Every structure is written in C-alpha cells, then in structure tokens.
mmCIF file with all atom_site columns, C-alpha atoms in Angstrom:
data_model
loop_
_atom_site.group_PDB
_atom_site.id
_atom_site.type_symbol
_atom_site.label_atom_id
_atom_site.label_alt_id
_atom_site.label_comp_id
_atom_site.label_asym_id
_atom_site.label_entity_id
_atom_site.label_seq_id
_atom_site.pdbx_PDB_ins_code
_atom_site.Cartn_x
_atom_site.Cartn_y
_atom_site.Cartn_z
_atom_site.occupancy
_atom_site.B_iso_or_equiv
_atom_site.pdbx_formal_charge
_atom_site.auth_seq_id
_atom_site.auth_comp_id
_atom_site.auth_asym_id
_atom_site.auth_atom_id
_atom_site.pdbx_PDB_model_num
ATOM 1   C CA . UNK A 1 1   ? 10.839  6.811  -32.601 1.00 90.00 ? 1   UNK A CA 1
ATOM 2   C CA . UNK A 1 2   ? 9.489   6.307  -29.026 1.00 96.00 ? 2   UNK A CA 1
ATOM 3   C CA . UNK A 1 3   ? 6.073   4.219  -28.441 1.00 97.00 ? 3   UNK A CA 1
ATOM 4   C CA . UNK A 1 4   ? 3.964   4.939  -25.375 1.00 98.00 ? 4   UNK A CA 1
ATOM 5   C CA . UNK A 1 5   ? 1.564   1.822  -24.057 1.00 97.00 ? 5   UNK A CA 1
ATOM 6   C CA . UNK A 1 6   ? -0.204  3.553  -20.731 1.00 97.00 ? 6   UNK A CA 1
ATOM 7   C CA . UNK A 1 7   ? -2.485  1.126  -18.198 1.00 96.00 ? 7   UNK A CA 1
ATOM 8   C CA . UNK A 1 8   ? -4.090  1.322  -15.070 1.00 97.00 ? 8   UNK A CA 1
ATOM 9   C CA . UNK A 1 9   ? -7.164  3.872  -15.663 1.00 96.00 ? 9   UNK A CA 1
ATOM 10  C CA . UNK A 1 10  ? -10.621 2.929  -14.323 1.00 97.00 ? 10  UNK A CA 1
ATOM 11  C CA . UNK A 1 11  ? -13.216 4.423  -11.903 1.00 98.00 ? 11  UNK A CA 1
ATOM 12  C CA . UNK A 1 12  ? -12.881 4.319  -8.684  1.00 98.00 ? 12  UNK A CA 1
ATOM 13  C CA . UNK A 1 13  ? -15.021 6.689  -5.364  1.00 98.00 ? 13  UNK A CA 1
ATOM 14  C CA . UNK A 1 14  ? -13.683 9.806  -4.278  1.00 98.00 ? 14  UNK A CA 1
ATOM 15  C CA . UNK A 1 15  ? -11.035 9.150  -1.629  1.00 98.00 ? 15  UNK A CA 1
ATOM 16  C CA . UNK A 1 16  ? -9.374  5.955  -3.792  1.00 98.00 ? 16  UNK A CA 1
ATOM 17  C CA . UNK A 1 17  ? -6.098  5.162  -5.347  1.00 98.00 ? 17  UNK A CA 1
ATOM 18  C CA . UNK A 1 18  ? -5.325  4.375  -8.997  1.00 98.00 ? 18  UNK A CA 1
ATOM 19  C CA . UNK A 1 19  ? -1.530  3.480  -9.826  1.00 98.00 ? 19  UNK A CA 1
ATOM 20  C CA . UNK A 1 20  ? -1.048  4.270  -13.808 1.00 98.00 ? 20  UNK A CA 1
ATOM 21  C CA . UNK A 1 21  ? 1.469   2.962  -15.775 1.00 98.00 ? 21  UNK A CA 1
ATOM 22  C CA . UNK A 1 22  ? 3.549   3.618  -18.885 1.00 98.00 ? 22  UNK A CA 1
ATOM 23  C CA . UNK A 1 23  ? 5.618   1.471  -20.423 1.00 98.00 ? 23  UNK A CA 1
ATOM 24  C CA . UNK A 1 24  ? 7.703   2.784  -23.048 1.00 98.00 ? 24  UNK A CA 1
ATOM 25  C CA . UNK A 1 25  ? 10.174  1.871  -25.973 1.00 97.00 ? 25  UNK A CA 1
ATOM 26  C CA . UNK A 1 26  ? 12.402  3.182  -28.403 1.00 95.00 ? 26  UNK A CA 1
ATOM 27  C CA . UNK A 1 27  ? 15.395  5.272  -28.539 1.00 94.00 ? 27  UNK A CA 1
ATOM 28  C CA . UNK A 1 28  ? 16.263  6.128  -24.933 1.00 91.00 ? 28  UNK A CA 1
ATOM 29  C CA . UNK A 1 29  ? 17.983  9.251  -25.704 1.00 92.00 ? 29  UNK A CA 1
ATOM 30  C CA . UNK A 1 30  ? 14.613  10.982 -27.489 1.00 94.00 ? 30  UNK A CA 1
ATOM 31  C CA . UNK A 1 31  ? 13.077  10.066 -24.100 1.00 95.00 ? 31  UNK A CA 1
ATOM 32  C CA . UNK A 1 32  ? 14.941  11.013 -21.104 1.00 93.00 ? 32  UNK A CA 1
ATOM 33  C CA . UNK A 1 33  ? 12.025  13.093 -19.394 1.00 96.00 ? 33  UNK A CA 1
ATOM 34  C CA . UNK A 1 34  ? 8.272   11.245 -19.080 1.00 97.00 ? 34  UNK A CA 1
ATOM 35  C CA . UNK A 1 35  ? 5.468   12.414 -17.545 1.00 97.00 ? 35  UNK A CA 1
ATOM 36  C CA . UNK A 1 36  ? 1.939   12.835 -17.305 1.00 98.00 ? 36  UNK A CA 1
ATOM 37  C CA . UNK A 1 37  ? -0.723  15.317 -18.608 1.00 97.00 ? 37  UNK A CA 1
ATOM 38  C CA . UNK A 1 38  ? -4.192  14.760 -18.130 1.00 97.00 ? 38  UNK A CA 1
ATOM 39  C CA . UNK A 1 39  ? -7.363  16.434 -20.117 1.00 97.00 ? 39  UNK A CA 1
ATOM 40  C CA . UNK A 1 40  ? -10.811 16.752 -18.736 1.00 96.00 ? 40  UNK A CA 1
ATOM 41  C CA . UNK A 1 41  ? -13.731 16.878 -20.878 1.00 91.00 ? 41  UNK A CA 1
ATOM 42  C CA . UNK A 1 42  ? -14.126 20.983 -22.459 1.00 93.00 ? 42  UNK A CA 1
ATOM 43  C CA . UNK A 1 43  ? -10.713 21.548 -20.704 1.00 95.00 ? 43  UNK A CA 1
ATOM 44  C CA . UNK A 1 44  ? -7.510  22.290 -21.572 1.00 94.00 ? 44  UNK A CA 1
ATOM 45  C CA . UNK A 1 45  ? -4.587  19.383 -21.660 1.00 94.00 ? 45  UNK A CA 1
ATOM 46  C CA . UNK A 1 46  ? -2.992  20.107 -18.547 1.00 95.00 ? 46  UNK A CA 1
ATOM 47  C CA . UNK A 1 47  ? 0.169   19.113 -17.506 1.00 96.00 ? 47  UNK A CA 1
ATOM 48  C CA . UNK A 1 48  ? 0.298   16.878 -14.031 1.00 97.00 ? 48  UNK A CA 1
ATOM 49  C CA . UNK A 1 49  ? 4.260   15.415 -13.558 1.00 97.00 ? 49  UNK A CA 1
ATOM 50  C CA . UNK A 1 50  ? 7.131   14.990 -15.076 1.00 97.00 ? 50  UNK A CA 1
ATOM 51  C CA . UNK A 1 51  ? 10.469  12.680 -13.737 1.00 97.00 ? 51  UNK A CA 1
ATOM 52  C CA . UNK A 1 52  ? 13.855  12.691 -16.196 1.00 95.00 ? 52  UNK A CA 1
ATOM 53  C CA . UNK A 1 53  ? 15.861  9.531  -16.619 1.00 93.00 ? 53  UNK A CA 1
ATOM 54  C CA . UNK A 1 54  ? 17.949  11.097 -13.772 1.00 92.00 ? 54  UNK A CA 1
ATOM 55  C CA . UNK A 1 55  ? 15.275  11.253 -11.485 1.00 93.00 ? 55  UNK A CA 1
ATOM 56  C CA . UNK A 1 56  ? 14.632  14.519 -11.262 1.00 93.00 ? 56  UNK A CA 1
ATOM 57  C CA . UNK A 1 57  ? 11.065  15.149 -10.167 1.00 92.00 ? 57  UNK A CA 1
ATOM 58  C CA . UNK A 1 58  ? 8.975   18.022 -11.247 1.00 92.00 ? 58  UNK A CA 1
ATOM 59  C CA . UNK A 1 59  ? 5.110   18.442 -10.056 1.00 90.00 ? 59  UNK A CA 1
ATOM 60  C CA . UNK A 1 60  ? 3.430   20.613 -12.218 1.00 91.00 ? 60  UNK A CA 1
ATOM 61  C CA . UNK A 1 61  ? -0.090  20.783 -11.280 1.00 91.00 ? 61  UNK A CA 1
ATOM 62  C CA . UNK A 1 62  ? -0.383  22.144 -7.520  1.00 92.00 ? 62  UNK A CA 1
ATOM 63  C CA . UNK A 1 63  ? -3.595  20.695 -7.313  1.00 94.00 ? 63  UNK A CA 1
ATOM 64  C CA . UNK A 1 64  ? -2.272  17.137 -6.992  1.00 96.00 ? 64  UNK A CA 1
ATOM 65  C CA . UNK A 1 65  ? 1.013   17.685 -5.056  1.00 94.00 ? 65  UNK A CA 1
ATOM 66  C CA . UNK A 1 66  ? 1.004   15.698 -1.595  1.00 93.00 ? 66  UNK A CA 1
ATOM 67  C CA . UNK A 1 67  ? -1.192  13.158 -3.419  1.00 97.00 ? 67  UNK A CA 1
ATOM 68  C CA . UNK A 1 68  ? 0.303   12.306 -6.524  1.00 98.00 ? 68  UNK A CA 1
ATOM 69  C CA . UNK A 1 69  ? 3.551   10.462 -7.060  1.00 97.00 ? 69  UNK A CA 1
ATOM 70  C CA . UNK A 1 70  ? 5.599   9.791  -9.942  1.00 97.00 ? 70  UNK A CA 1
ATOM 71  C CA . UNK A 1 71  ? 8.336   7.331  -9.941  1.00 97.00 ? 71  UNK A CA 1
ATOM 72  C CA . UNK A 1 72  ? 10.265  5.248  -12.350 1.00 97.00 ? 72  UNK A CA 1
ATOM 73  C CA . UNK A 1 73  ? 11.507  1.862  -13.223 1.00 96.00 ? 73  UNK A CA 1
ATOM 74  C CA . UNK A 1 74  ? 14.565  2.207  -15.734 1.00 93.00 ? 74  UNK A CA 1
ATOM 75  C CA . UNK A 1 75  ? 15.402  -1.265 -15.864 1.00 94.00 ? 75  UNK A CA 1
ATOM 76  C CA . UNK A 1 76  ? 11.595  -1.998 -17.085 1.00 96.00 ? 76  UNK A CA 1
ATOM 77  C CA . UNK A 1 77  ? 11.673  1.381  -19.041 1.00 96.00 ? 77  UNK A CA 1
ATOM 78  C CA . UNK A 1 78  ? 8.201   2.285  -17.228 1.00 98.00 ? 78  UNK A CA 1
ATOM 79  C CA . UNK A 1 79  ? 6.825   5.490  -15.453 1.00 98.00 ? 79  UNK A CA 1
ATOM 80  C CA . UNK A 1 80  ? 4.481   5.537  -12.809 1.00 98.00 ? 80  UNK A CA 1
ATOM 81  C CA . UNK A 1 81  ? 2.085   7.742  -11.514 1.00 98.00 ? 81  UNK A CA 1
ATOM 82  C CA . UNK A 1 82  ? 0.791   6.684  -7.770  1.00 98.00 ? 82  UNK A CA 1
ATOM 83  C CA . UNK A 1 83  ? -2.587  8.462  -7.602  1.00 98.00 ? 83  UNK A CA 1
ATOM 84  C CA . UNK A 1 84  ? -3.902  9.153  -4.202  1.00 98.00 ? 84  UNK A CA 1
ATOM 85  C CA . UNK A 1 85  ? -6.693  10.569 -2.876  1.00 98.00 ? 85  UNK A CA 1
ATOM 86  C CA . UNK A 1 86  ? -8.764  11.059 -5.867  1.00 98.00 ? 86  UNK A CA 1
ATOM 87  C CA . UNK A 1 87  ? -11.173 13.665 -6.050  1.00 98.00 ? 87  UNK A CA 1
ATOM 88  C CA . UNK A 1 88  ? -14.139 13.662 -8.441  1.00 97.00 ? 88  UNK A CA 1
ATOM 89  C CA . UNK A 1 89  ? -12.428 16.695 -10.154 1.00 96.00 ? 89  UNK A CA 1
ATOM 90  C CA . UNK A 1 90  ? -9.235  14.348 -11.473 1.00 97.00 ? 90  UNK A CA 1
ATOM 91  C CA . UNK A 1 91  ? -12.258 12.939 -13.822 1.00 98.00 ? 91  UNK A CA 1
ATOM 92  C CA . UNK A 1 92  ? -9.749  12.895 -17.006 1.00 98.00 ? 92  UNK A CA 1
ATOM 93  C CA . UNK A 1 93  ? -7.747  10.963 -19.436 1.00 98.00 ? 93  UNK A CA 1
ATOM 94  C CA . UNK A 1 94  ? -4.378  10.691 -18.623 1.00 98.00 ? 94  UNK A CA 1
ATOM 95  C CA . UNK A 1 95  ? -1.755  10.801 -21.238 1.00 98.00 ? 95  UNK A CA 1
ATOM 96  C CA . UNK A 1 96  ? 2.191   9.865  -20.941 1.00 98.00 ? 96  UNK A CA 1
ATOM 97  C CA . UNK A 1 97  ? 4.107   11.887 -22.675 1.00 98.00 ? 97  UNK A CA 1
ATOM 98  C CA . UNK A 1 98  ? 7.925   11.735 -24.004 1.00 97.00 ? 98  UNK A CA 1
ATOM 99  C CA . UNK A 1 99  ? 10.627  13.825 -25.227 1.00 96.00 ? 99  UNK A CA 1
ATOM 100 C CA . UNK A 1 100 ? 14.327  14.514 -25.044 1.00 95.00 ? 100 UNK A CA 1
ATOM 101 C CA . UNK A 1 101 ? 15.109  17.069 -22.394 1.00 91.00 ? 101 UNK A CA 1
ATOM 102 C CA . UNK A 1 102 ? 18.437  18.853 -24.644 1.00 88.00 ? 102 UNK A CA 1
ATOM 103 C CA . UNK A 1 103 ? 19.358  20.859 -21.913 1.00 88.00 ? 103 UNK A CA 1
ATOM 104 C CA . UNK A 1 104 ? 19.164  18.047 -19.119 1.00 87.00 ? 104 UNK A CA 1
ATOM 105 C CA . UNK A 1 105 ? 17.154  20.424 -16.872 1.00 89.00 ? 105 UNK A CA 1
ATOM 106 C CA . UNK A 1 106 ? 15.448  18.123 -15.065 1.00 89.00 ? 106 UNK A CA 1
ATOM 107 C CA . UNK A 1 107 ? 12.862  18.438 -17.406 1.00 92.00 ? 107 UNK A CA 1
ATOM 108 C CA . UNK A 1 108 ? 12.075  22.010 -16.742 1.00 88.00 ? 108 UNK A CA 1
ATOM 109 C CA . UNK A 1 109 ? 12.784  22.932 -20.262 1.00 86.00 ? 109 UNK A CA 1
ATOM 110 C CA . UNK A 1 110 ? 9.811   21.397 -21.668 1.00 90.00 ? 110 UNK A CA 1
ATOM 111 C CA . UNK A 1 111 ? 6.364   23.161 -21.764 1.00 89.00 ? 111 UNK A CA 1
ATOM 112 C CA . UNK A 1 112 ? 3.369   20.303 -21.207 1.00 89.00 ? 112 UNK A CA 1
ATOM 113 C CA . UNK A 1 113 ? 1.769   20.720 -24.645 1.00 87.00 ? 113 UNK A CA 1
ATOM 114 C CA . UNK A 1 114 ? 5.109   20.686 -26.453 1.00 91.00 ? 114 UNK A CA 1
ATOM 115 C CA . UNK A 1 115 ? 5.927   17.077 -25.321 1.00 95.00 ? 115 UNK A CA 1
ATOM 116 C CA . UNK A 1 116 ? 6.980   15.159 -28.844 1.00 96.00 ? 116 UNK A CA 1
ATOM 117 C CA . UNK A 1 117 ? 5.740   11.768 -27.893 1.00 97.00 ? 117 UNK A CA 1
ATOM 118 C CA . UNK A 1 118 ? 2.306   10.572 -26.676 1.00 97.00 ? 118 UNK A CA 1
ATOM 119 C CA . UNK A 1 119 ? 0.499   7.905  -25.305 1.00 98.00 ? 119 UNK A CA 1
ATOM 120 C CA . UNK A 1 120 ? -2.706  6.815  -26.591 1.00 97.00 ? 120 UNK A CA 1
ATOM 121 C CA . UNK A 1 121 ? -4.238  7.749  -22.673 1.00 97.00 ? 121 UNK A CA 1
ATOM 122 C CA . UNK A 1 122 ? -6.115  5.773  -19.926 1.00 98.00 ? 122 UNK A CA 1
ATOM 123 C CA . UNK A 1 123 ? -9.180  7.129  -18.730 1.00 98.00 ? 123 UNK A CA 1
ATOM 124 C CA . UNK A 1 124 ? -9.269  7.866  -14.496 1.00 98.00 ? 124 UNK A CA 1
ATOM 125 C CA . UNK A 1 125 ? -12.902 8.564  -13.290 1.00 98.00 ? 125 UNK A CA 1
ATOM 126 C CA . UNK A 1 126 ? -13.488 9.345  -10.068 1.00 98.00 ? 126 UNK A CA 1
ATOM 127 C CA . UNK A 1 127 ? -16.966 9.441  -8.799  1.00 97.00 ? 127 UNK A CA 1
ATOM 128 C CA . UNK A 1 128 ? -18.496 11.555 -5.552  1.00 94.00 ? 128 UNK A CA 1
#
C-alpha cells in the first residue's frame, strides 16, 4: 500500500506563491510516478503535473505551465509542487496522487483520474 500526507495549502492574493508538499510512504515500486490533480468546486478533477522516480517531468494542465513547478526529493520520499503566480482561478483542492508507471513512460501512461493512490488534498485559495 502507498499513504499520501499532502501540506502547504492556504489562501493567499492573486499574484502569490504557495509551495505544496507530499510526503509519501509505502512500497516504492507501486509509486514511481506522483503528481498533482487539483478539483475546483462543480468542476471536474483535473490533472496539473506529474514527475516519475526518474525525473521525468510531465505538465499536464497548459494553464499552469511557466508557473508551476514540480520537483522531487527521493531521499525524503516527497513531491513538490512550487506554485507561482496564482490566479484566483487555481481556487481548488489539490490532491497527490500515486501509482506504478508499468511501462516506465515517464509517466505518460497514466490518465489523471486513473491514478491508484490518493492524498487526502490541501485546499489552495487564491483571492482577486
């Protein structure tokens, strides 16, 4: 099994920074690509970034590349998500999410909603 602690959600003014985190545990092998999805109230889970244990990066949501970073500590087994920029429309709870990528494709293989593991979420408000 693989358990998912996130932190770092709060409310900050358009403009700011958040850094979340996600601290992980469990088999490593049922884990080897993390990311992020986020859901905004009435919306659809969306999926945001994604990083294997290799380090292979993939942004998935267009609307946050240049301002979103997602990095990794494996020695602490924690994800990151750098969060720059905010805009009132990133208003959304944040989930980390977990699964073994089979094929090792740099996480490409993996549809957002189809991610085994998740976190319980941190909420990221951003006001106007």
């Amino acid at each position: 099994q693989v358990q998912l602690v996130e932190s770092g959600g709060g409310s900050v003014q358009a403009g700011g920074s958040l850094r979340l985190s996600c601290e992980a545990s469990g088999d490593a092998y049922r884990r080897n690509c993390m990311g992020w999805v986020r859901q905004a109230p009435g919306k659809e889970r969306e999926g945001v970034a994604r990083i294997s244990r290799s380090g292979d990066v993939l942004v998935v949501a267009d609307s946050v590349k240049d301002r979103f970073t997602i990095s990794q500590d494996n020695s602490r087994n924690t994800v990151y998500l750098q969060m720059n920029s905010l805009k009132p429309e990133d208003t959304a709870m944040y989930y980390c999410v977990a699964d073994q990528d089979i094929r090792e494709s740099g996480c490409r293989a993996i549809q957002s909603k189809d991610f085994h593991y998740v976190g319980q979420g941190t909420q990221v408000t951003v006001s106007s």
